[in-house]
């Protein structure tokens, strides 16, 4: 099965997301005079309504913004990932017998949600239209309803038994059935009218304190989760690639690209050697994940040229290097927006795993994420669960500029621990092979899988990785990878297992053009 993808031009702006309704919401804001930031917020807000199985106001957000209107030569970056509440107690979890953070049914895996703070930070600094106008399309979708997507209909049974989800678990809701979301509509109206106070200081905040039962205190909600931080960049393949610094995993995507370039990754993705070198680069970069990715980690150290060169020197074109004798041991959306003035936004928003921790904030229609599963329960670990701390994130939004500083591309994907692997492949096809957006997004992919994989434990035992490849991968990949010592599995058609990636490119001599991932089934690139 191949994924038919089209490159869409956007002379007056372009929105790429996992859901056509959300892309159209963003495009409508562009047509109304909004800029790329306005449209990105509008798209993101619409997605919290139509794709609650992947994101919501109870999740987190990270974004990069570049181009005219930012007032900066480098990308602006907002990290709106939430912090654990004041009641976070790792000793209590350890005493209960937990060795890892409980993923479901436990509010302790839900740091204070940062998504809404991210919207407000972006809008306050860079937005053009009134916030009420930006949120209006999402409010309309929530109040008037929308046809249930195939993916949402498939996922809804997972909420059986979760209290507070009545509007999502009505009997008989199937593909195409009309679904209204009065809770999120009310939350969005409160944000439009009162800003931060309408959400964190209003009904949502009050109910969050109740459901938290001591995990959160009022001061936790009074503190914004959105910080403007310095972009992390790396020169690779004749461009500079940018991402959000740690606690984002974006540094691993950049490191993987740096290792791949130094190891001699070629321009022919049909060659098994290409797949092997890309896999090895991603795996070697991922060695830093367990102990090197945490809030405050120095991304520059992980990207130091000597470090990347040393990792690249380990790559053997004939054999995988990570073997047992050498080493021992979702629910996310990505969107990108360009406006007619050349501003671009690369934004990612997440529940972490599907519907998050399966805890709803009563009466609001908002489910809490479980990004706290990124915390460690090892005493003294740099990413140990604790009050006011941010967990390591798999989120890796990416932005590419040319040597002259002009914007070249926006790209990213969902996919848990596979995000950085997929970003590496997208970058290689765009910057080395020279594919257009449709070819980059529609091309076959590989991802690393762990035994008993959850999508968030890939880096626990790098030597035990299996390489999953899509069915439409080049015929050379599987035998070529197996000859080099990889354990390979060809995957059946899997709409969620290889990411939902989107890309907007900014040609030197033409308008932006982009492509949305057909793997999402309802994704769309919509012109402004």
Short mmCIF file of C-alpha atoms in Angstrom, two decimals:
data_model
loop_
_atom_site.label_atom_id
_atom_site.label_comp_id
_atom_site.label_asym_id
_atom_site.label_seq_id
_atom_site.Cartn_x
_atom_site.Cartn_y
_atom_site.Cartn_z
CA UNK A 1 0.00 0.00 0.00
CA UNK A 2 1.32 3.42 -0.95
CA UNK A 3 0.21 6.73 0.52
CA UNK A 4 -0.94 9.04 -2.27
CA UNK A 5 0.18 12.56 -1.41
CA UNK A 6 -0.06 15.81 -3.35
CA UNK A 7 2.06 18.94 -3.21
CA UNK A 8 -0.25 21.93 -2.72
CA UNK A 9 0.85 25.49 -3.57
CA UNK A 10 -0.03 28.30 -1.17
CA UNK A 11 0.61 31.73 -2.71
CA UNK A 12 -1.64 33.29 -0.06
CA UNK A 13 -0.61 30.94 2.72
CA UNK A 14 -0.91 27.25 3.49
CA UNK A 15 -1.97 25.04 6.40
CA UNK A 16 -1.02 21.36 6.77
CA UNK A 17 -2.51 19.25 9.53
CA UNK A 18 -3.85 15.82 10.40
CA UNK A 19 -7.49 16.84 9.85
CA UNK A 20 -9.03 18.68 6.88
CA UNK A 21 -11.55 20.44 9.13
CA UNK A 22 -8.73 21.85 11.24
CA UNK A 23 -6.66 22.83 8.19
CA UNK A 24 -9.70 24.62 6.79
CA UNK A 25 -10.15 26.45 10.11
CA UNK A 26 -6.59 27.75 9.89
CA UNK A 27 -6.95 28.66 6.22
CA UNK A 28 -10.13 30.62 7.01
CA UNK A 29 -8.18 32.67 9.55
CA UNK A 30 -5.51 33.38 6.93
CA UNK A 31 -8.19 34.58 4.51
CA UNK A 32 -9.61 36.82 7.24
CA UNK A 33 -6.28 38.65 7.50
CA UNK A 34 -4.61 36.59 10.17
CA UNK A 35 -0.94 35.70 10.05
CA UNK A 36 0.71 32.30 10.35
CA UNK A 37 0.60 32.40 14.15
CA UNK A 38 -3.12 33.16 14.18
CA UNK A 39 -3.75 30.34 11.73
CA UNK A 40 -1.59 27.90 13.69
CA UNK A 41 -3.52 28.62 16.88
CA UNK A 42 -6.83 28.30 15.03
CA UNK A 43 -5.76 24.95 13.58
CA UNK A 44 -4.46 23.71 16.90
CA UNK A 45 -7.67 24.74 18.68
CA UNK A 46 -9.79 23.00 16.06
CA UNK A 47 -7.74 19.84 16.50
CA UNK A 48 -8.48 19.82 20.24
CA UNK A 49 -12.13 19.51 19.21
CA UNK A 50 -11.94 17.05 16.30
CA UNK A 51 -8.99 14.83 17.32
CA UNK A 52 -9.23 14.31 21.11
CA UNK A 53 -7.54 10.92 20.66
CA UNK A 54 -4.34 12.74 19.76
CA UNK A 55 -4.39 16.16 21.41
CA UNK A 56 -6.45 18.47 23.56
CA UNK A 57 -6.47 21.43 25.92
CA UNK A 58 -5.32 18.97 28.57
CA UNK A 59 -2.01 18.42 26.75
CA UNK A 60 1.22 20.26 25.91
CA UNK A 61 2.55 22.33 23.01
CA UNK A 62 5.87 23.38 21.48
CA UNK A 63 6.41 25.66 18.48
CA UNK A 64 8.99 27.45 16.36
CA UNK A 65 8.23 30.64 14.42
CA UNK A 66 10.42 32.26 11.78
CA UNK A 67 10.29 34.76 8.94
CA UNK A 68 9.01 38.30 8.45
CA UNK A 69 7.15 39.75 11.40
CA UNK A 70 9.04 37.92 14.11
CA UNK A 71 11.63 40.66 14.67
CA UNK A 72 14.34 38.02 15.02
CA UNK A 73 17.07 36.68 12.76
CA UNK A 74 16.72 33.28 14.42
CA UNK A 75 13.55 31.27 15.00
CA UNK A 76 11.49 32.14 18.05
CA UNK A 77 10.68 29.15 20.22
CA UNK A 78 7.95 28.60 22.79
CA UNK A 79 8.12 25.62 25.12
CA UNK A 80 4.65 25.17 26.63
CA UNK A 81 5.21 21.79 28.24
CA UNK A 82 3.71 21.57 31.70
CA UNK A 83 5.38 21.00 35.03
CA UNK A 84 4.52 18.39 37.64
CA UNK A 85 2.34 19.71 40.43
CA UNK A 86 3.53 20.66 43.90
CA UNK A 87 2.22 17.38 45.25
CA UNK A 88 4.49 15.25 43.04
CA UNK A 89 6.06 12.61 45.29
CA UNK A 90 8.37 10.02 43.73
CA UNK A 91 8.89 8.24 47.05
CA UNK A 92 5.18 7.55 47.31
CA UNK A 93 5.10 5.99 43.83
CA UNK A 94 8.14 3.87 44.62
CA UNK A 95 6.56 2.77 47.90
CA UNK A 96 3.50 1.66 45.93
CA UNK A 97 5.74 -0.60 43.88
CA UNK A 98 5.98 1.50 40.72
CA UNK A 99 9.25 1.30 38.79
CA UNK A 100 7.97 3.54 36.00
CA UNK A 101 5.31 6.24 35.89
CA UNK A 102 1.78 4.75 35.72
CA UNK A 103 0.51 5.51 32.21
CA UNK A 104 -3.27 5.17 32.64
CA UNK A 105 -5.84 5.99 35.27
CA UNK A 106 -3.44 7.98 37.43
CA UNK A 107 -3.42 11.79 37.51
CA UNK A 108 0.19 11.80 38.68
CA UNK A 109 1.28 11.21 35.10
CA UNK A 110 -0.38 14.49 34.06
CA UNK A 111 1.75 17.59 34.58
CA UNK A 112 -0.20 20.86 34.50
CA UNK A 113 -1.34 21.13 30.84
CA UNK A 114 0.57 23.75 28.85
CA UNK A 115 -1.32 23.83 25.54
CA UNK A 116 -3.53 26.86 26.29
CA UNK A 117 -0.58 28.76 27.77
CA UNK A 118 1.25 28.07 24.50
CA UNK A 119 -1.60 29.51 22.43
CA UNK A 120 -1.72 32.62 24.59
CA UNK A 121 2.05 33.17 24.55
CA UNK A 122 2.14 32.89 20.75
CA UNK A 123 -0.87 35.16 20.31
CA UNK A 124 0.26 37.81 22.81
CA UNK A 125 3.65 38.17 21.13
CA UNK A 126 2.95 37.54 17.45
CA UNK A 127 -0.77 37.33 16.77
CA UNK A 128 -2.57 39.82 14.54
CA UNK A 129 -6.31 39.11 14.88
CA UNK A 130 -8.30 39.28 18.14
CA UNK A 131 -8.11 36.00 20.04
CA UNK A 132 -11.89 35.55 19.81
CA UNK A 133 -11.67 35.62 16.01
CA UNK A 134 -8.82 33.10 16.06
CA UNK A 135 -10.75 30.64 18.24
CA UNK A 136 -14.08 31.16 16.49
CA UNK A 137 -13.71 28.29 13.95
CA UNK A 138 -12.91 25.80 16.71
CA UNK A 139 -15.84 27.02 18.80
CA UNK A 140 -18.16 26.60 15.82
CA UNK A 141 -16.96 23.04 15.25
CA UNK A 142 -17.49 22.18 18.91
CA UNK A 143 -20.95 23.75 19.16
CA UNK A 144 -22.39 22.82 15.77
CA UNK A 145 -20.66 19.45 15.56
CA UNK A 146 -18.64 17.65 12.92
CA UNK A 147 -18.54 14.20 11.29
CA UNK A 148 -16.61 11.70 13.40
CA UNK A 149 -13.42 10.68 11.63
CA UNK A 150 -12.57 6.99 11.05
CA UNK A 151 -9.61 7.17 13.43
CA UNK A 152 -11.62 8.82 16.21
CA UNK A 153 -14.47 6.33 15.81
CA UNK A 154 -11.95 3.47 16.02
CA UNK A 155 -10.35 4.90 19.17
CA UNK A 156 -13.44 5.90 21.16
CA UNK A 157 -14.04 2.42 22.65
CA UNK A 158 -10.77 2.83 24.56
CA UNK A 159 -12.59 5.36 26.77
CA UNK A 160 -15.09 2.78 28.00
CA UNK A 161 -15.27 3.07 31.77
CA UNK A 162 -13.50 6.45 31.94
CA UNK A 163 -15.71 8.85 33.88
CA UNK A 164 -16.39 12.35 32.62
CA UNK A 165 -16.27 11.44 28.91
CA UNK A 166 -20.00 11.24 28.21
CA UNK A 167 -19.88 13.43 25.11
CA UNK A 168 -17.28 11.13 23.55
CA UNK A 169 -18.64 7.72 24.48
CA UNK A 170 -22.26 8.02 23.46
CA UNK A 171 -23.55 4.70 22.22
CA UNK A 172 -23.42 4.27 18.49
CA UNK A 173 -20.95 7.02 17.58
CA UNK A 174 -19.28 5.73 14.44
CA UNK A 175 -17.48 7.01 11.38
CA UNK A 176 -19.33 9.95 9.88
CA UNK A 177 -21.75 10.34 12.79
CA UNK A 178 -22.32 13.91 13.91
CA UNK A 179 -20.49 14.71 17.14
CA UNK A 180 -20.92 17.85 19.26
CA UNK A 181 -18.51 18.82 22.02
CA UNK A 182 -20.20 21.28 24.41
CA UNK A 183 -17.49 21.02 27.09
CA UNK A 184 -14.56 22.13 24.91
CA UNK A 185 -16.84 24.77 23.32
CA UNK A 186 -17.41 26.26 26.76
CA UNK A 187 -13.69 26.16 27.60
CA UNK A 188 -12.78 27.84 24.30
CA UNK A 189 -15.37 30.57 24.85
CA UNK A 190 -13.94 31.21 28.30
CA UNK A 191 -10.44 31.55 26.85
CA UNK A 192 -11.67 33.88 24.10
CA UNK A 193 -13.43 36.09 26.65
CA UNK A 194 -11.03 36.05 29.60
CA UNK A 195 -7.73 34.68 28.35
CA UNK A 196 -5.69 32.71 30.84
CA UNK A 197 -7.99 33.46 33.76
CA UNK A 198 -10.92 31.99 31.85
CA UNK A 199 -9.19 28.60 31.68
CA UNK A 200 -6.63 28.04 34.42
CA UNK A 201 -8.48 30.35 36.80
CA UNK A 202 -11.96 29.30 35.75
CA UNK A 203 -14.02 26.13 35.53
CA UNK A 204 -11.18 24.01 34.15
CA UNK A 205 -8.74 25.07 36.84
CA UNK A 206 -11.23 24.54 39.66
CA UNK A 207 -12.10 21.05 38.46
CA UNK A 208 -8.44 20.19 37.83
CA UNK A 209 -7.62 20.96 41.47
CA UNK A 210 -10.48 18.68 42.50
CA UNK A 211 -9.50 15.74 40.32
CA UNK A 212 -5.84 16.22 41.29
CA UNK A 213 -6.66 15.59 44.96
CA UNK A 214 -3.48 17.31 46.13
CA UNK A 215 -1.30 16.70 43.07
CA UNK A 216 -1.75 20.36 42.10
CA UNK A 217 -2.01 23.52 44.19
CA UNK A 218 -3.49 26.87 43.07
CA UNK A 219 0.01 28.26 42.61
CA UNK A 220 0.81 25.57 40.06
CA UNK A 221 -2.05 26.80 37.88
CA UNK A 222 -1.18 30.48 38.44
CA UNK A 223 2.26 29.95 36.86
CA UNK A 224 2.33 29.95 33.07
CA UNK A 225 3.72 26.81 31.47
CA UNK A 226 4.87 28.73 28.38
CA UNK A 227 8.49 29.89 28.18
CA UNK A 228 10.25 31.62 25.32
CA UNK A 229 13.55 29.78 24.93
CA UNK A 230 16.56 29.97 22.63
CA UNK A 231 16.32 27.83 19.51
CA UNK A 232 18.72 24.90 19.19
CA UNK A 233 20.37 24.67 15.77
CA UNK A 234 22.84 22.54 13.82
CA UNK A 235 24.48 23.09 10.44
CA UNK A 236 23.84 20.02 8.32
CA UNK A 237 23.56 19.28 4.59
CA UNK A 238 24.15 22.91 3.63
CA UNK A 239 21.38 24.27 5.86
CA UNK A 240 20.74 25.07 9.48
CA UNK A 241 18.17 22.86 11.14
CA UNK A 242 16.40 24.17 14.25
CA UNK A 243 14.34 22.62 17.01
CA UNK A 244 13.21 23.15 20.59
CA UNK A 245 16.01 22.53 23.13
CA UNK A 246 15.69 19.87 25.87
CA UNK A 247 13.35 18.81 27.44
CA UNK A 248 12.33 18.33 23.76
CA UNK A 249 13.75 15.28 22.00
CA UNK A 250 14.43 17.44 18.94
CA UNK A 251 18.13 17.38 19.80
CA UNK A 252 18.17 13.67 18.91
CA UNK A 253 16.82 14.40 15.42
CA UNK A 254 19.53 17.00 14.89
CA UNK A 255 22.20 14.68 16.24
CA UNK A 256 20.97 11.90 13.97
CA UNK A 257 21.22 14.18 10.95
CA UNK A 258 24.72 15.27 11.98
CA UNK A 259 25.86 11.67 12.39
CA UNK A 260 24.27 10.65 9.08
CA UNK A 261 25.98 13.46 7.20
CA UNK A 262 29.38 12.58 8.68
CA UNK A 263 28.81 8.87 7.99
CA UNK A 264 28.22 9.62 4.31
CA UNK A 265 24.47 9.13 3.90
CA UNK A 266 23.85 9.16 0.16
CA UNK A 267 21.08 10.51 -2.05
CA UNK A 268 19.50 7.21 -3.09
CA UNK A 269 16.84 6.10 -0.59
CA UNK A 270 16.12 2.99 -2.68
CA UNK A 271 19.54 1.63 -1.72
CA UNK A 272 19.58 -0.55 1.39
CA UNK A 273 22.80 1.20 2.40
CA UNK A 274 20.78 4.42 2.77
CA UNK A 275 18.32 2.75 5.12
CA UNK A 276 21.13 1.12 7.10
CA UNK A 277 23.09 4.35 7.60
CA UNK A 278 19.94 6.25 8.56
CA UNK A 279 18.95 3.55 11.07
CA UNK A 280 22.43 3.51 12.58
CA UNK A 281 22.55 7.31 12.84
CA UNK A 282 19.20 7.40 14.63
CA UNK A 283 20.20 4.63 17.02
CA UNK A 284 23.56 6.18 17.86
CA UNK A 285 21.89 9.52 18.51
CA UNK A 286 19.31 7.79 20.69
CA UNK A 287 21.98 6.47 23.07
CA UNK A 288 21.78 9.88 24.75
CA UNK A 289 18.04 9.57 25.37
CA UNK A 290 17.88 7.66 28.69
CA UNK A 291 20.15 9.95 30.73
CA UNK A 292 20.94 12.88 28.45
CA UNK A 293 17.43 14.22 27.79
CA UNK A 294 15.92 16.26 30.61
CA UNK A 295 14.89 19.83 31.32
CA UNK A 296 18.01 21.98 31.40
CA UNK A 297 20.22 19.53 29.51
CA UNK A 298 22.80 21.29 27.35
CA UNK A 299 21.80 20.53 23.78
CA UNK A 300 25.02 22.10 22.53
CA UNK A 301 27.02 19.40 24.28
CA UNK A 302 24.99 16.67 22.59
CA UNK A 303 25.57 18.37 19.22
CA UNK A 304 29.27 19.14 19.64
CA UNK A 305 31.15 18.36 16.38
CA UNK A 306 33.62 16.07 18.15
CA UNK A 307 30.77 14.09 19.70
CA UNK A 308 28.97 13.73 16.37
CA UNK A 309 32.20 12.76 14.61
CA UNK A 310 32.92 10.10 17.22
CA UNK A 311 29.45 8.62 16.79
CA UNK A 312 29.74 8.72 13.00
CA UNK A 313 33.08 6.90 13.21
CA UNK A 314 31.26 4.02 14.89
CA UNK A 315 29.04 3.47 11.84
CA UNK A 316 30.00 0.37 9.86
CA UNK A 317 28.43 0.34 6.37
CA UNK A 318 28.54 -3.49 6.40
CA UNK A 319 27.13 -4.26 9.83
CA UNK A 320 25.01 -2.79 12.61
CA UNK A 321 27.19 -1.56 15.47
CA UNK A 322 24.65 -1.85 18.30
CA UNK A 323 24.75 -5.54 19.17
CA UNK A 324 24.41 -7.26 22.53
CA UNK A 325 28.14 -7.97 22.60
CA UNK A 326 28.94 -4.27 22.26
CA UNK A 327 26.26 -2.60 24.41
CA UNK A 328 24.05 -3.55 27.34
CA UNK A 329 21.35 -2.13 28.06
CA UNK A 330 0.57 8.27 19.98
CA UNK A 331 -1.28 10.68 20.83
CA UNK A 332 0.25 13.73 19.14
CA UNK A 333 -0.44 16.07 16.25
CA UNK A 334 1.98 18.14 14.19
CA UNK A 335 0.93 21.09 12.03
CA UNK A 336 2.70 23.74 10.01
CA UNK A 337 1.50 27.04 8.59
CA UNK A 338 2.86 29.61 6.15
CA UNK A 339 1.31 33.01 5.47
CA UNK A 340 1.48 35.24 2.41
CA UNK A 341 4.24 37.33 3.99
CA UNK A 342 6.58 34.38 4.45
CA UNK A 343 6.16 33.77 8.18
CA UNK A 344 6.17 30.09 9.13
CA UNK A 345 5.07 28.18 12.21
CA UNK A 346 6.15 24.64 13.10
CA UNK A 347 3.90 23.47 15.96
CA UNK A 348 3.36 20.21 17.80
CA UNK A 349 0.71 19.45 20.39
CA UNK A 350 0.23 16.27 22.36
CA UNK A 351 -1.68 14.04 24.76
CA UNK A 352 1.37 11.71 24.73
CA UNK A 353 -0.44 8.35 24.46
CA UNK A 354 -3.81 8.36 22.68
CA UNK A 355 -6.37 9.85 25.12
CA UNK A 356 -3.64 10.65 27.62
CA UNK A 357 -3.85 9.23 31.13
CA UNK A 358 -7.57 8.42 30.81
CA UNK A 359 -8.46 10.98 33.46
CA UNK A 360 -11.04 13.59 32.47
CA UNK A 361 -11.52 16.96 34.15
CA UNK A 362 -15.19 16.57 35.16
CA UNK A 363 -17.73 18.61 33.26
CA UNK A 364 -15.23 20.18 30.85
CA UNK A 365 -14.91 17.52 28.16
CA UNK A 366 -11.12 17.82 28.54
CA UNK A 367 -8.93 14.75 29.01
CA UNK A 368 -5.55 15.08 30.71
CA UNK A 369 -2.38 14.06 28.92
CA UNK A 370 0.16 11.61 30.33
CA UNK A 371 3.40 13.34 29.36
CA UNK A 372 4.55 12.50 32.87
CA UNK A 373 5.38 9.00 31.62
CA UNK A 374 8.61 10.61 30.45
CA UNK A 375 9.73 11.07 34.06
CA UNK A 376 12.04 8.57 35.72
CA UNK A 377 11.36 6.98 39.09
CA UNK A 378 15.05 6.21 39.60
CA UNK A 379 16.19 8.16 42.65
CA UNK A 380 18.64 10.87 41.63
CA UNK A 381 17.99 10.53 37.89
CA UNK A 382 18.25 13.92 36.14
CA UNK A 383 14.68 13.46 34.90
CA UNK A 384 13.23 12.16 38.18
CA UNK A 385 9.57 12.94 38.82
CA UNK A 386 9.25 15.85 41.22
CA UNK A 387 7.40 19.12 41.96
CA UNK A 388 7.72 21.80 39.31
CA UNK A 389 9.76 19.64 36.93
CA UNK A 390 9.17 19.10 33.23
CA UNK A 391 9.42 15.54 31.89
CA UNK A 392 11.51 14.62 28.86
CA UNK A 393 9.34 15.01 25.76
CA UNK A 394 9.33 13.06 22.51
CA UNK A 395 8.11 16.21 20.73
CA UNK A 396 10.48 17.39 17.99
CA UNK A 397 9.08 20.20 15.81
CA UNK A 398 11.63 21.24 13.21
CA UNK A 399 12.41 24.29 11.06
CA UNK A 400 15.08 24.65 8.35
CA UNK A 401 16.82 27.83 7.18
CA UNK A 402 19.29 28.50 4.38
CA UNK A 403 22.80 29.87 4.97
CA UNK A 404 21.47 33.39 4.35
CA UNK A 405 18.92 32.91 7.13
CA UNK A 406 15.88 32.64 4.85
CA UNK A 407 13.23 30.08 5.70
CA UNK A 408 13.54 26.81 3.76
CA UNK A 409 11.08 24.41 5.39
CA UNK A 410 8.79 23.51 8.28
CA UNK A 411 8.40 19.85 9.15
CA UNK A 412 7.53 17.41 11.89
CA UNK A 413 5.44 14.41 12.83
CA UNK A 414 3.68 12.55 15.60
CA UNK A 415 4.94 9.16 16.70
CA UNK A 416 6.30 8.89 20.24
CA UNK A 417 9.96 7.86 20.30
CA UNK A 418 9.91 7.43 16.51
CA UNK A 419 9.48 11.18 15.94
CA UNK A 420 13.20 11.92 15.81
CA UNK A 421 13.80 8.92 13.52
CA UNK A 422 11.10 10.12 11.12
CA UNK A 423 12.34 13.72 11.15
CA UNK A 424 15.80 12.43 10.20
CA UNK A 425 14.31 10.61 7.19
CA UNK A 426 12.28 13.67 6.14
CA UNK A 427 15.35 15.91 6.36
CA UNK A 428 17.46 13.50 4.32
CA UNK A 429 14.88 13.22 1.55
CA UNK A 430 14.37 16.99 1.44
CA UNK A 431 17.97 18.22 1.79
CA UNK A 432 20.03 15.37 0.32
CA UNK A 433 17.77 13.61 -2.19
CA UNK A 434 15.99 16.84 -3.16
CA UNK A 435 12.45 15.44 -3.21
CA UNK A 436 9.44 17.75 -3.39
CA UNK A 437 7.02 17.85 -0.42
CA UNK A 438 4.67 15.15 -1.72
CA UNK A 439 7.54 12.77 -2.39
CA UNK A 440 9.09 13.45 1.02
CA UNK A 441 5.82 12.83 2.88
CA UNK A 442 4.58 9.90 0.79
CA UNK A 443 7.89 8.02 0.74
CA UNK A 444 8.23 4.72 2.63
CA UNK A 445 9.56 4.89 6.17
CA UNK A 446 11.17 2.73 8.80
CA UNK A 447 10.90 2.98 12.58
CA UNK A 448 12.69 1.28 15.44
CA UNK A 449 10.57 -0.95 17.66
CA UNK A 450 11.25 -2.35 21.12
CA UNK A 451 10.18 -5.68 22.55
CA UNK A 452 6.83 -5.13 24.27
CA UNK A 453 6.89 -1.67 22.79
CA UNK A 454 4.70 1.14 24.09
CA UNK A 455 6.01 3.74 21.63
CA UNK A 456 7.80 5.44 24.52
CA UNK A 457 10.37 2.82 25.57
CA UNK A 458 12.41 2.46 22.38
CA UNK A 459 15.66 3.60 23.98
CA UNK A 460 15.64 1.28 26.99
CA UNK A 461 17.58 -1.46 25.13
CA UNK A 462 19.04 -0.13 21.86
CA UNK A 463 20.75 -3.42 21.08
CA UNK A 464 17.36 -5.19 21.00
CA UNK A 465 15.76 -2.96 18.37
CA UNK A 466 13.74 -4.36 15.51
CA UNK A 467 13.40 -2.29 12.35
CA UNK A 468 9.79 -2.04 11.14
CA UNK A 469 9.48 -1.06 7.48
CA UNK A 470 6.39 -0.12 5.53
CA UNK A 471 5.08 -2.54 2.93
CA UNK A 472 5.85 -0.18 0.05
CA UNK A 473 9.51 0.17 1.06
CA UNK A 474 12.08 -0.53 -1.68
CA UNK A 475 12.59 -4.24 -2.28
CA UNK A 476 16.26 -3.88 -1.32
CA UNK A 477 15.61 -2.64 2.21
CA UNK A 478 14.68 -5.84 4.04
CA UNK A 479 17.36 -8.18 2.66
CA UNK A 480 19.97 -5.41 2.75
CA UNK A 481 19.22 -4.57 6.37
CA UNK A 482 19.13 -8.23 7.40
CA UNK A 483 22.50 -8.84 5.74
CA UNK A 484 23.87 -6.06 7.95
CA UNK A 485 22.59 -7.68 11.12
CA UNK A 486 19.28 -5.90 11.66
CA UNK A 487 16.15 -7.74 12.73
CA UNK A 488 13.52 -6.54 10.25
CA UNK A 489 9.74 -6.73 10.21
CA UNK A 490 7.58 -5.67 7.28
CA UNK A 491 4.50 -3.98 8.69
CA UNK A 492 0.99 -4.37 7.41
CA UNK A 493 -0.70 -1.09 6.40
CA UNK A 494 -0.52 0.95 9.60
CA UNK A 495 -2.07 4.43 9.54
CA UNK A 496 -0.61 5.39 12.92
CA UNK A 497 2.60 3.39 13.26
CA UNK A 498 4.83 5.44 10.96
CA UNK A 499 3.90 8.97 11.96
CA UNK A 500 1.61 11.60 10.52
CA UNK A 501 4.14 14.02 9.04
CA UNK A 502 3.57 17.33 7.30
CA UNK A 503 5.90 19.64 5.40
CA UNK A 504 5.85 23.15 3.98
CA UNK A 505 8.73 24.22 1.77
CA UNK A 506 9.60 27.82 0.89
CA UNK A 507 11.21 27.83 -2.58
CA UNK A 508 13.55 30.69 -3.46
CA UNK A 509 11.62 31.52 -6.62
CA UNK A 510 7.99 30.76 -5.78
CA UNK A 511 5.25 30.58 -3.18
CA UNK A 512 5.21 28.11 -0.29
CA UNK A 513 4.15 24.58 -1.15
CA UNK A 514 3.39 21.71 1.13
CA UNK A 515 1.96 18.28 1.72
CA UNK A 516 -0.05 16.63 4.47
CA UNK A 517 0.32 12.97 5.37
CA UNK A 518 -2.23 10.60 3.85
CA UNK A 519 -1.43 8.14 6.65
CA UNK A 520 -3.70 10.23 8.88
CA UNK A 521 -6.60 9.30 6.53
CA UNK A 522 -8.18 12.78 6.80
CA UNK A 523 -5.10 15.03 6.74
CA UNK A 524 -5.04 17.96 4.34
CA UNK A 525 -2.93 20.80 3.02
CA UNK A 526 -5.30 23.74 2.53
CA UNK A 527 -4.36 27.00 0.84
CA UNK A 528 -5.24 30.33 2.43
#
